[in-house]
Coordinates of C-alpha atoms in Angstrom, one line a residue:
Chain A
M476 CA -23.2 -8.6 30.5
T477 CA -24.2 -9.2 26.7
K478 CA -22.1 -11.7 25.3
I479 CA -21.1 -11.2 21.3
L480 CA -19.7 -13.4 19.2
I481 CA -17.5 -12.4 16.5
V482 CA -16.8 -14.2 13.4
E483 CA -13.7 -13.0 11.8
D484 CA -11.1 -14.6 9.8
N485 CA -8.6 -11.4 9.6
E486 CA -6.5 -11.5 13.0
M487 CA -6.3 -7.7 13.1
N488 CA -9.8 -6.6 12.5
R489 CA -10.8 -9.4 14.9
D490 CA -8.5 -8.1 17.4
M491 CA -9.4 -4.5 17.1
L492 CA -13.3 -5.2 17.2
Q493 CA -12.8 -7.4 20.3
R494 CA -10.7 -4.7 22.0
R495 CA -13.1 -1.9 21.1
L496 CA -16.1 -4.0 22.0
E497 CA -14.6 -4.9 25.4
R498 CA -13.5 -1.4 26.2
K499 CA -17.4 -0.6 26.0
G500 CA -18.4 -3.3 28.4
Y501 CA -19.1 -6.1 26.2
E502 CA -18.1 -9.9 27.0
V503 CA -16.3 -10.6 23.8
V504 CA -15.5 -14.3 22.1
C505 CA -14.2 -14.9 18.9
A506 CA -14.2 -17.7 16.0
V507 CA -11.9 -17.6 13.0
D508 CA -13.9 -19.2 10.5
G509 CA -17.4 -20.3 9.9
P510 CA -17.3 -23.9 11.1
Q511 CA -15.8 -22.6 14.5
G512 CA -18.4 -20.0 14.3
I513 CA -21.3 -22.2 13.9
A514 CA -20.0 -24.4 17.0
M515 CA -19.4 -21.8 18.9
A516 CA -22.7 -20.2 18.7
A517 CA -24.1 -23.4 20.2
S518 CA -21.6 -23.9 22.8
A519 CA -21.1 -20.1 23.8
R520 CA -24.6 -19.0 23.5
P521 CA -23.8 -15.6 22.6
N522 CA -26.8 -12.9 23.0
L523 CA -25.6 -11.5 19.3
I524 CA -23.4 -12.6 16.5
L525 CA -21.0 -10.2 14.5
M526 CA -20.6 -12.4 11.1
D527 CA -18.0 -11.2 8.8
V528 CA -19.1 -12.1 5.2
A529 CA -15.9 -12.7 3.4
L530 CA -14.6 -15.9 5.8
G531 CA -12.1 -17.5 3.3
D532 CA -12.3 -20.7 1.7
L533 CA -14.2 -23.0 3.9
M534 CA -17.4 -21.3 4.2
D535 CA -18.5 -17.9 3.9
G536 CA -20.4 -15.7 6.2
W537 CA -23.8 -16.3 4.5
E538 CA -23.4 -19.8 4.7
A539 CA -22.4 -19.9 8.5
T540 CA -25.7 -17.7 9.1
I541 CA -27.8 -20.3 7.5
A542 CA -26.3 -23.0 9.1
I543 CA -27.0 -21.1 12.6
R544 CA -30.6 -20.2 11.7
G545 CA -31.0 -24.0 10.9
N546 CA -30.0 -25.0 14.2
P547 CA -33.2 -24.9 16.6
A548 CA -30.6 -24.1 19.6
T549 CA -29.1 -21.1 18.1
A550 CA -31.8 -20.1 15.4
T551 CA -32.9 -17.0 17.5
I552 CA -29.6 -15.5 17.9
P553 CA -29.6 -12.3 16.3
V554 CA -26.9 -12.0 13.5
I555 CA -25.3 -8.9 12.3
A556 CA -23.4 -9.2 9.1
L557 CA -20.3 -7.2 8.2
T558 CA -19.3 -6.8 4.8
A559 CA -16.4 -4.8 2.9
H560 CA -18.7 -2.9 0.4
A561 CA -22.0 -1.1 1.1
L562 CA -23.6 -2.6 -1.9
E563 CA -27.7 -2.9 -2.1
S564 CA -27.3 -6.6 -3.3
D565 CA -25.1 -7.7 -0.2
R566 CA -27.7 -5.8 2.0
L567 CA -30.4 -7.8 0.6
K568 CA -28.3 -11.1 0.6
S569 CA -27.8 -10.5 4.2
I570 CA -31.6 -9.9 5.2
E571 CA -32.6 -13.1 2.8
V572 CA -30.2 -15.5 4.8
G573 CA -31.6 -14.6 7.9
C574 CA -29.4 -11.8 9.2
A575 CA -31.0 -9.1 11.5
D576 CA -28.8 -6.1 10.2
F577 CA -26.0 -5.2 8.1
E578 CA -22.9 -3.0 8.6
T579 CA -20.2 -2.1 6.3
K580 CA -16.7 -2.3 7.3
P581 CA -14.5 -0.4 8.5
V582 CA -17.1 -0.4 11.0
S583 CA -18.4 2.8 12.6
L584 CA -18.1 2.0 16.2
P585 CA -21.2 4.2 17.3
Q586 CA -23.5 3.0 14.6
L587 CA -22.6 -0.6 15.4
L588 CA -23.4 -0.2 18.9
E589 CA -26.8 1.3 18.1
K590 CA -27.3 -2.0 16.5
I591 CA -26.2 -4.1 19.1
E592 CA -28.1 -2.6 21.6
L593 CA -31.0 -2.8 19.3
H594 CA -31.1 -6.6 18.7
A595 CA -29.2 -8.2 21.0
R596 CA -31.3 -10.7 23.2
Chain B
M1130 CA -48.4 22.8 -70.3
E1131 CA -48.6 22.1 -66.7
I1132 CA -45.2 19.9 -66.9
V1133 CA -43.2 22.7 -68.4
K1134 CA -44.8 25.2 -65.5
S1135 CA -44.1 23.1 -62.4
L1136 CA -40.8 21.8 -63.6
P1137 CA -37.9 23.2 -61.3
R1138 CA -35.2 25.2 -62.5
G1139 CA -32.6 23.5 -63.9
F1140 CA -34.0 20.8 -66.2
S1141 CA -32.8 17.4 -65.8
L1142 CA -34.0 14.0 -67.0
S1143 CA -34.4 12.6 -63.6
K1144 CA -36.4 15.8 -62.6
L1145 CA -38.7 15.4 -65.4
L1146 CA -39.4 11.8 -64.7
D1147 CA -39.8 12.1 -61.0
H1148 CA -42.3 15.1 -61.8
F1149 CA -44.6 12.6 -62.9
I1150 CA -44.0 9.6 -59.9
P1151 CA -46.0 10.4 -56.6
A1152 CA -44.2 10.6 -53.4
E1153 CA -45.1 7.6 -51.9
I1154 CA -43.5 5.7 -54.9
Q1155 CA -40.5 7.6 -54.7
V1156 CA -39.8 6.4 -51.1
N1157 CA -38.9 3.0 -52.0
A1158 CA -35.9 2.5 -54.0
E1159 CA -36.7 -0.5 -56.0
S1160 CA -40.2 0.9 -56.7
H1161 CA -38.8 4.2 -57.7
R1162 CA -36.0 2.6 -59.9
R1163 CA -39.1 0.4 -61.7
A1164 CA -41.2 3.6 -62.0
R1165 CA -38.3 5.9 -63.7
M1166 CA -37.7 2.9 -66.3
F1167 CA -41.8 3.3 -66.6
M1168 CA -41.5 6.9 -67.1
L1169 CA -38.6 6.9 -69.5
S1170 CA -40.3 4.6 -72.0
H1171 CA -43.5 6.7 -71.8
V1172 CA -42.2 9.9 -72.1
F1173 CA -40.0 9.1 -75.2
G1174 CA -41.3 5.8 -76.6
P1175 CA -44.2 7.3 -78.6
I1176 CA -41.7 9.9 -80.3
L1177 CA -39.7 6.9 -81.4
G1178 CA -42.5 4.4 -82.1
N1179 CA -44.7 6.8 -84.2
T1180 CA -41.8 7.3 -86.6
L1181 CA -43.2 4.1 -88.0
P1182 CA -46.9 4.8 -88.8
L1183 CA -45.8 8.4 -90.0
Y1184 CA -43.3 6.7 -92.3
L1185 CA -46.1 4.4 -93.8
F1186 CA -48.2 7.6 -94.1
V1187 CA -45.5 9.8 -95.6
M1188 CA -44.3 7.2 -98.2
N1189 CA -47.9 6.8 -98.9
I1190 CA -47.5 2.8 -98.4
S1191 CA -50.9 2.9 -95.9
R1192 CA -53.0 6.1 -95.6
D1193 CA -56.0 4.2 -94.0
Y1194 CA -57.4 2.9 -90.8
R1195 CA -54.5 0.5 -90.0
A1196 CA -51.9 3.5 -89.9
A1197 CA -54.3 5.5 -87.7
V1198 CA -55.1 2.9 -85.3
F1199 CA -51.0 2.4 -85.0
F1200 CA -50.4 5.8 -84.6
F1201 CA -53.0 6.3 -82.0
S1202 CA -52.3 3.1 -80.0
I1203 CA -49.0 4.3 -79.8
L1204 CA -49.8 7.7 -78.9
L1205 CA -51.9 6.4 -75.8
F1206 CA -48.8 5.6 -74.0
W1207 CA -48.3 9.4 -73.5
A1208 CA -51.2 9.2 -71.3
Y1209 CA -49.5 6.8 -68.8
P1210 CA -47.5 9.3 -67.0
F1211 CA -50.2 11.7 -66.3
A1212 CA -52.7 8.7 -65.0
L1213 CA -49.8 7.8 -62.9
R1214 CA -49.2 11.0 -61.4
K1215 CA -53.4 11.3 -60.7
T1216 CA -53.9 8.0 -59.4
S1217 CA -50.5 6.6 -58.3
R1218 CA -51.7 3.0 -59.1
Y1219 CA -48.5 1.8 -60.7
Q1220 CA -49.0 -1.5 -61.0
L1221 CA -52.4 -1.5 -62.6
L1222 CA -50.9 1.2 -65.2
A1223 CA -47.8 -1.0 -65.8
F1224 CA -50.0 -4.0 -66.6
L1225 CA -52.6 -1.9 -68.9
S1226 CA -49.4 -0.5 -70.4
V1227 CA -48.1 -4.0 -71.4
Q1228 CA -51.6 -4.9 -73.0
N1229 CA -51.1 -1.7 -75.0
L1230 CA -47.8 -2.7 -76.3
I1231 CA -49.0 -6.3 -77.0
F1232 CA -52.1 -4.6 -79.1
C1233 CA -49.6 -2.1 -80.8
A1234 CA -47.1 -4.8 -82.1
L1235 CA -49.6 -7.6 -82.8
W1236 CA -51.7 -5.0 -84.5
A1237 CA -48.8 -3.9 -86.9
C1238 CA -48.1 -7.5 -87.8
Y1239 CA -51.7 -8.2 -88.5
A1240 CA -52.1 -5.2 -90.4
Y1241 CA -48.9 -5.3 -92.3
G1242 CA -48.0 -9.0 -93.4
G1243 CA -49.1 -11.6 -90.7
V1244 CA -46.3 -13.8 -90.0
S1245 CA -44.2 -12.0 -92.7
S1246 CA -44.5 -8.7 -90.8
P1247 CA -41.4 -7.1 -90.6
F1248 CA -43.0 -5.8 -87.0
L1249 CA -42.8 -9.4 -85.7
P1250 CA -39.6 -8.9 -83.8
W1251 CA -41.1 -6.8 -81.6
I1252 CA -43.0 -9.5 -80.1
L1253 CA -39.9 -10.5 -78.4
I1254 CA -39.8 -7.6 -76.3
F1255 CA -43.1 -8.1 -74.7
P1256 CA -41.6 -10.1 -71.9
L1257 CA -38.4 -8.1 -71.5
L1258 CA -40.3 -5.0 -71.1
A1259 CA -43.1 -6.3 -69.1
F1260 CA -40.6 -7.8 -66.1
L1261 CA -38.8 -4.3 -66.4
Y1262 CA -41.8 -2.6 -65.3
L1263 CA -43.5 -5.2 -63.1
P1264 CA -41.8 -7.9 -60.6
P1265 CA -41.4 -11.2 -62.2
Q1266 CA -42.7 -13.3 -59.2
G1267 CA -46.2 -14.7 -58.2
M1268 CA -49.5 -13.9 -59.4
V1269 CA -48.6 -10.7 -61.5
R1270 CA -45.6 -12.8 -63.6
N1271 CA -48.1 -15.8 -64.3
V1272 CA -50.9 -13.3 -65.8
L1273 CA -48.5 -11.4 -67.5
L1274 CA -46.8 -14.6 -69.2
A1275 CA -50.2 -16.2 -69.8
Q1276 CA -51.7 -13.1 -71.4
I1277 CA -48.2 -12.7 -73.4
F1278 CA -48.3 -16.1 -74.9
G1279 CA -52.1 -16.1 -75.1
S1280 CA -52.3 -13.0 -77.4
V1281 CA -49.3 -14.2 -79.6
F1282 CA -51.0 -17.7 -79.8
I1283 CA -54.6 -16.0 -81.0
F1284 CA -52.5 -13.8 -83.4
M1285 CA -50.9 -16.8 -84.8
A1286 CA -54.5 -18.4 -84.8
L1287 CA -55.9 -15.5 -87.0
C1288 CA -53.1 -15.6 -89.2
F1289 CA -53.1 -19.4 -90.0
D1290 CA -56.9 -20.3 -90.1
G1291 CA -57.9 -18.9 -92.8
E1292 CA -58.6 -15.4 -91.6
T1293 CA -58.2 -12.7 -94.4
L1294 CA -55.6 -10.5 -93.6
P1295 CA -55.1 -6.9 -94.9
Y1296 CA -53.5 -6.6 -98.2
V1297 CA -50.0 -5.2 -97.9
D1298 CA -47.1 -5.0 -100.6
L1299 CA -44.0 -6.5 -98.8
D1300 CA -41.9 -4.9 -101.4
Q1301 CA -42.7 -1.7 -99.9
L1302 CA -42.0 -2.6 -96.6
Q1303 CA -38.6 -3.7 -96.9
V1304 CA -37.2 -0.5 -95.5
I1305 CA -39.0 -0.2 -92.7
G1306 CA -38.4 -4.1 -92.1
M1307 CA -34.8 -3.1 -91.7
I1308 CA -35.5 -0.1 -89.6
S1309 CA -37.8 -2.3 -87.3
M1310 CA -35.0 -5.2 -87.3
A1311 CA -32.1 -2.7 -86.4
S1312 CA -34.6 -0.9 -83.8
V1313 CA -35.3 -4.3 -82.3
A1314 CA -31.6 -5.2 -81.9
I1315 CA -30.6 -2.0 -80.6
Y1316 CA -33.3 -2.4 -77.9
F1317 CA -32.3 -5.9 -77.4
A1318 CA -28.5 -4.6 -76.9
M1319 CA -29.7 -1.9 -74.5
M1320 CA -31.5 -4.2 -72.4
S1321 CA -28.7 -6.8 -72.5
L1322 CA -26.4 -4.2 -71.1
Y1323 CA -28.8 -3.1 -68.6
F1324 CA -29.2 -6.7 -67.2
A1325 CA -25.3 -7.5 -67.5
K1326 CA -24.8 -4.4 -65.3
M1327 CA -27.6 -5.4 -62.8
F1328 CA -26.2 -8.8 -62.8
H1329 CA -22.6 -7.0 -62.4
E1330 CA -23.9 -4.8 -59.7
Q1331 CA -25.5 -7.8 -57.9
R1332 CA -22.3 -9.9 -57.8
E1333 CA -20.3 -6.8 -56.3
F1334 CA -23.2 -6.1 -53.7
A1335 CA -23.0 -9.9 -52.9
H1336 CA -19.2 -9.5 -52.3
E1337 CA -19.4 -6.2 -50.5
L1338 CA -22.0 -7.8 -48.2
N1339 CA -19.6 -11.0 -47.6
A1340 CA -16.7 -8.5 -46.5
L1341 CA -19.5 -6.5 -44.2
V1342 CA -20.4 -9.7 -42.8
S1343 CA -16.8 -11.0 -42.5
T1344 CA -15.8 -7.3 -41.0
S1345 CA -19.0 -7.5 -38.4
D1346 CA -17.7 -10.8 -37.1
N1347 CA -14.2 -9.5 -36.5
L1348 CA -15.7 -6.4 -34.8
R1349 CA -18.3 -8.9 -32.8
N1350 CA -14.8 -10.7 -31.9
L1351 CA -13.1 -7.5 -30.9
T1352 CA -16.1 -6.2 -28.8
A1353 CA -16.0 -9.8 -27.0
A1354 CA -12.3 -9.6 -26.4
A1355 CA -12.6 -5.7 -25.2
N1356 CA -15.5 -6.7 -23.0
Q1357 CA -13.5 -9.6 -21.3
A1358 CA -10.5 -7.0 -21.0
S1359 CA -12.8 -4.7 -19.6
A1360 CA -14.2 -7.4 -17.0
A1361 CA -10.5 -8.9 -16.4
K1362 CA -9.8 -5.0 -15.5
A1363 CA -12.7 -4.5 -13.1
D1364 CA -12.0 -8.0 -11.3
F1365 CA -8.5 -6.6 -11.0
V1366 CA -9.5 -3.5 -9.6
A1367 CA -12.1 -5.2 -7.2
G1368 CA -9.3 -7.6 -6.2
M1369 CA -6.7 -4.8 -5.6
S1370 CA -9.4 -3.0 -3.7
H1371 CA -9.9 -5.4 -1.5
E1372 CA -6.3 -6.2 -0.7
L1373 CA -5.9 -2.6 -0.1
R1374 CA -9.0 -2.1 1.8
T1375 CA -8.1 -5.0 4.5
P1376 CA -4.9 -3.3 5.7
L1377 CA -6.8 0.2 5.7
N1378 CA -9.7 -1.1 7.7
A1379 CA -6.8 -2.3 10.5
I1380 CA -5.1 1.1 10.1
I1381 CA -8.5 3.1 10.7
G1382 CA -10.0 0.7 13.4
Y1383 CA -6.8 0.7 15.2
S1384 CA -6.5 4.5 15.0
Q1385 CA -10.0 4.6 16.2
L1386 CA -9.2 2.5 18.9
L1387 CA -5.9 4.3 20.1
L1388 CA -7.9 7.4 19.7
E1389 CA -10.4 6.3 22.3
E1390 CA -7.9 5.1 24.8
A1391 CA -6.1 8.6 24.3
R1392 CA -9.4 10.4 24.9
D1393 CA -10.1 8.4 28.0
E1394 CA -6.2 9.1 29.3
E1395 CA -6.9 13.1 28.1
D1396 CA -3.6 12.8 26.0
E1397 CA -4.5 15.6 23.6
E1398 CA -1.3 15.5 21.8
T1399 CA -1.9 11.9 20.9
V1400 CA -5.6 12.6 20.0
T1401 CA -4.5 15.1 17.5
D1402 CA -2.0 12.9 15.7
L1403 CA -3.9 9.9 15.9
G1404 CA -7.0 12.1 14.4
H1405 CA -5.1 12.8 11.5
V1406 CA -4.0 9.0 10.7
H1407 CA -7.6 8.3 11.0
K1408 CA -8.9 11.2 8.7
A1409 CA -5.9 10.3 6.0
G1410 CA -7.1 6.7 6.2
S1411 CA -10.7 7.5 5.9
A1412 CA -9.9 9.8 3.2
L1413 CA -8.1 6.9 1.3
L1414 CA -10.6 4.4 1.9
G1415 CA -13.1 6.6 0.1
L1416 CA -10.8 7.2 -2.8
I1417 CA -10.5 3.5 -3.0
D1418 CA -14.6 2.9 -2.6
D1419 CA -14.8 5.3 -5.4
I1420 CA -12.4 3.9 -7.8
L1421 CA -13.8 0.5 -7.2
S1422 CA -17.6 1.8 -7.9
Y1423 CA -16.3 3.8 -10.9
S1424 CA -14.7 0.4 -12.4
R1425 CA -17.8 -1.5 -11.6
I1426 CA -20.1 1.1 -13.5
E1427 CA -17.6 0.7 -16.5
A1428 CA -17.6 -3.2 -16.6
G1429 CA -21.5 -3.1 -16.2
K1430 CA -21.1 -5.0 -13.0
M1431 CA -23.3 -2.1 -10.9
P1432 CA -27.0 -3.6 -10.9
L1433 CA -29.5 -1.1 -10.2
N1434 CA -32.5 -1.7 -7.7
P1435 CA -35.0 0.6 -8.5
S1436 CA -38.0 1.7 -6.1
Y1437 CA -40.6 4.5 -5.9
D1438 CA -39.8 7.2 -3.5
M1439 CA -39.2 11.1 -3.3
A1440 CA -36.1 13.0 -3.0
H1441 CA -37.7 14.5 0.4
S1442 CA -37.1 11.2 1.9
H1443 CA -33.4 10.8 1.6
M1444 CA -32.0 14.6 0.8
D1445 CA -31.6 15.1 4.7
S1446 CA -29.6 11.6 5.4
W1447 CA -27.3 12.7 2.4
L1448 CA -26.6 16.0 3.7
R1449 CA -25.8 14.7 7.0
D1450 CA -23.2 12.2 4.9
L1451 CA -21.7 15.1 3.5
E1452 CA -21.2 17.3 6.7
P1453 CA -17.8 16.6 7.4
V1454 CA -16.6 17.4 3.8
L1455 CA -18.7 20.4 3.8
A1456 CA -17.4 21.5 7.2
S1457 CA -13.7 20.9 6.3
R1458 CA -14.3 23.4 3.4
A1459 CA -16.6 25.9 5.3
F1460 CA -19.4 25.3 2.8
T1461 CA -23.3 25.5 3.3
V1462 CA -25.8 23.8 1.5
E1463 CA -29.4 24.9 0.7
V1464 CA -32.3 22.9 -0.7
E1465 CA -35.1 24.5 -2.7
G1466 CA -38.1 23.2 -4.5
Q1467 CA -41.1 21.6 -2.8
R1468 CA -42.5 20.1 -6.1
G1469 CA -39.3 18.2 -7.0
L1470 CA -38.7 16.9 -3.4
D1471 CA -42.3 15.5 -3.2
L1472 CA -42.2 13.8 -6.9
P1473 CA -42.6 10.2 -6.7
L1474 CA -39.7 8.6 -9.1
L1475 CA -39.1 5.1 -10.0
T1476 CA -35.2 4.9 -9.8
D1477 CA -32.3 3.6 -7.8
W1478 CA -32.4 6.0 -5.0
A1479 CA -28.9 4.6 -3.7
A1480 CA -27.3 5.7 -7.0
V1481 CA -28.9 8.9 -7.2
G1482 CA -27.7 9.5 -3.6
A1483 CA -24.0 8.6 -4.6
T1484 CA -24.2 10.8 -7.8
V1485 CA -25.9 13.9 -5.6
K1486 CA -23.1 13.3 -3.0
H1487 CA -20.1 13.0 -5.2
L1488 CA -21.4 16.0 -7.3
I1489 CA -21.5 18.2 -4.0
A1490 CA -18.3 16.9 -2.9
G1491 CA -16.7 17.6 -6.2
I1492 CA -18.0 21.2 -6.2
V1493 CA -16.8 21.9 -2.8
T1494 CA -13.2 19.8 -3.0
Q1495 CA -11.7 22.5 -4.9
N1496 CA -12.4 25.4 -2.9
H1497 CA -12.8 26.8 0.5
G1498 CA -15.8 28.6 1.9
G1499 CA -19.0 29.0 -0.1
R1500 CA -22.4 28.1 -0.5
I1501 CA -24.4 26.0 -3.2
V1502 CA -28.0 26.1 -3.6
V1503 CA -29.6 22.8 -4.6
T1504 CA -33.0 23.2 -6.8
L1505 CA -35.3 20.3 -7.6
A1506 CA -37.6 20.5 -10.1
P1507 CA -39.9 18.2 -12.4
R1508 CA -38.6 18.2 -16.0
G1509 CA -40.3 15.9 -18.6
R1510 CA -40.4 12.7 -17.5
G1511 CA -37.9 12.8 -14.5
L1512 CA -36.6 15.3 -11.9
Q1513 CA -33.9 17.9 -12.5
W1514 CA -31.4 19.0 -9.8
T1515 CA -29.6 22.2 -10.2
F1516 CA -26.3 22.9 -8.4
T1517 CA -25.6 26.5 -8.2
D1518 CA -22.5 27.5 -7.2
H1519 CA -22.1 30.7 -4.9
A1520 CA -18.4 29.9 -4.1
P1521 CA -15.7 32.6 -5.0
D1522 CA -13.7 31.2 -8.3
G1523 CA -16.8 28.8 -8.8
E1524 CA -16.9 29.7 -12.5
A1525 CA -13.3 28.8 -13.2
R1526 CA -13.9 25.7 -11.4
V1527 CA -16.9 24.4 -13.3
V1528 CA -15.2 25.2 -16.6
A1529 CA -12.2 23.4 -15.5
I1530 CA -14.4 20.4 -14.4
S1531 CA -16.5 20.7 -17.5
Q1532 CA -13.5 20.6 -20.0
E1533 CA -11.6 17.9 -18.2
M1534 CA -14.4 15.5 -17.2
F1535 CA -16.9 15.9 -19.8
E1536 CA -15.0 16.3 -23.0
H1537 CA -12.9 13.6 -22.3
T1538 CA -14.7 11.1 -20.5
G1539 CA -13.5 8.4 -22.9
D1540 CA -10.0 9.1 -21.7
M1541 CA -10.2 9.4 -17.8
S1542 CA -6.9 8.0 -16.6
A1543 CA -6.1 7.6 -13.1
S1544 CA -3.6 10.7 -13.4
K1545 CA -6.7 12.9 -14.2
Y1546 CA -8.6 11.9 -10.7
G1547 CA -5.7 14.2 -9.1
G1548 CA -6.7 17.1 -11.2
T1549 CA -10.2 17.8 -10.7
G1550 CA -11.2 14.9 -8.4
I1551 CA -12.9 11.7 -8.9
E1552 CA -16.2 12.9 -7.2
I1553 CA -17.5 14.7 -10.7
A1554 CA -16.0 11.6 -13.0
L1555 CA -17.9 9.3 -10.4
S1556 CA -21.0 11.2 -10.4
Y1557 CA -20.9 11.2 -14.1
K1558 CA -20.7 7.5 -14.4
Y1559 CA -23.8 7.0 -11.9
A1560 CA -25.9 9.5 -13.9
Q1561 CA -25.4 7.8 -17.2
L1562 CA -26.1 4.2 -15.2
L1563 CA -29.4 6.0 -14.0
G1564 CA -30.0 6.8 -17.7
G1565 CA -29.9 10.6 -17.0
S1566 CA -27.1 13.1 -17.8
I1567 CA -24.8 16.0 -16.1
E1568 CA -24.2 19.2 -17.8
A1569 CA -22.4 22.4 -16.6
A1570 CA -23.0 25.9 -17.5
T1571 CA -23.0 29.3 -16.5
L1572 CA -26.0 31.5 -15.6
G1573 CA -26.8 35.2 -16.5
D1574 CA -25.8 36.4 -13.3
G1575 CA -22.4 34.6 -13.6
H1576 CA -22.8 31.9 -11.3
P1577 CA -21.8 28.5 -12.5
V1578 CA -24.6 25.9 -12.1
M1579 CA -24.5 21.8 -12.8
R1580 CA -27.7 20.3 -13.7
L1581 CA -28.4 16.8 -13.1
F1582 CA -31.4 15.1 -14.9
V1583 CA -32.7 11.8 -13.3
P1584 CA -35.2 10.2 -15.2
D1585 CA -38.5 8.1 -14.4
R1586 CA -38.0 4.3 -14.8
S1587 CA -41.3 3.2 -14.4
P1588 CA -42.6 1.0 -17.3
S1589 CA -45.1 3.6 -18.8
Q1590 CA -42.7 6.6 -18.8
Q1591 CA -40.1 4.1 -20.7
L1592 CA -42.9 3.2 -23.2
A1593 CA -43.8 7.1 -23.4
A1594 CA -39.9 7.6 -24.0

């Protein structure tokens, strides 16, 4: 079963996305901020990470992605960035820091599922 | 009489003077002013100046070569206006004219009394007149001063070095001496007034310049304050949009989740109700995104990312995005113009897509049932999109949009968004951001059209533009 790590600080968004993905048959684990996301990427060894870009004051999603890419144990896990705005600059920044793809919120589930199937190891 | 023939009807002194001044000199205000002074002296100077040799002749004081040389050297000044018109060589002619003046005055002094001549005061006007015609700076100034003082020195040397001066009865020159002195005094008074007026105007100009600089500083400060306020407004709108989007995302997401569950349970009533919640939430999210985009463009915070591409590569995707709104309004869209579709263009295609989609959405939003024909064609250094509205009441709608949005773009308040929709206003802003334009019109057959022009941003096209 494909295991997905959701890194999202907003409780409702996290819960909603987790339930929708679980309904589609995925195993889902969650982290509430950047440091926890980095730690869980190493410990839970997910097949794919859904990374919210705006993660609060501790660390943003791009910084967390850079840290995950910098760790040899997690460097190959594909990361899909989730951002609030469909800006070209956000998309470019996501690719620049090493994200495999980019999706805007609110997520379109069919579109997200396509990307998950494309990138999940 | 060439002058009289070619003078325009309604004679004026300025027209007479300008008749002799070539167009290339009239282009520069300072050169034109100097040339006019030059013309004034040369047109009327000989008339006044020759009263002196004529007086000497009439009064039988001097009816010989001295008066003839004096007369013709003054008469020679009339040649200068014609020479200027013919050659346009103002500096050379002004320089020669100063030589002519020096010769006239010094000849009169030499011929009629030497250092006791009643014409001696005329030496004083040499520098005044010389620097009225020519700029008092650089090589020209040095040469003129050297020539004036050199000529006077030679004259003095001739007078004091035993050179025999022509005989003249100084008693007979008393009247002309008084006239000469009075003329020099009047001339000096006129020049003093002229220069005083120049100084006064210069002071006033400096004063006005200071005032303008001060006003400019104030305007710069006000502009900076306005920019700060605009940036603060954009930040506020961005912040508010984020605050609104977060709970809205939850509403949309949970409604989708519940919809999926209701569909699994085949609960059609709940599916319908949740569908309404989801649709309303999505519409609200779209509106918030549009307001955010509008605010970002206004605050100059929407950077462009141009790339070479063709409309052909994007059109299908944009129409797919529009499918829900087109379906809800029972509209169809037809695309024409292969040359336009295949035209390579350097522009921000994401922004072009936003413009096209908002424009079509704006056209269809206010009506139900119809057809829009989108025609693409190369135009100048860019691409023109023509949106022909075949919907009922389309004309009235486009006229309303045109009046509301295009004539009052500087006064688009949130209250107006409800009137004709933010889509058109936002497409207009996007078009501006792209360096293009949108215009509304009605075709001869009565169909309303909206035309969007998107310019090519490639460097060669920008240079050419």
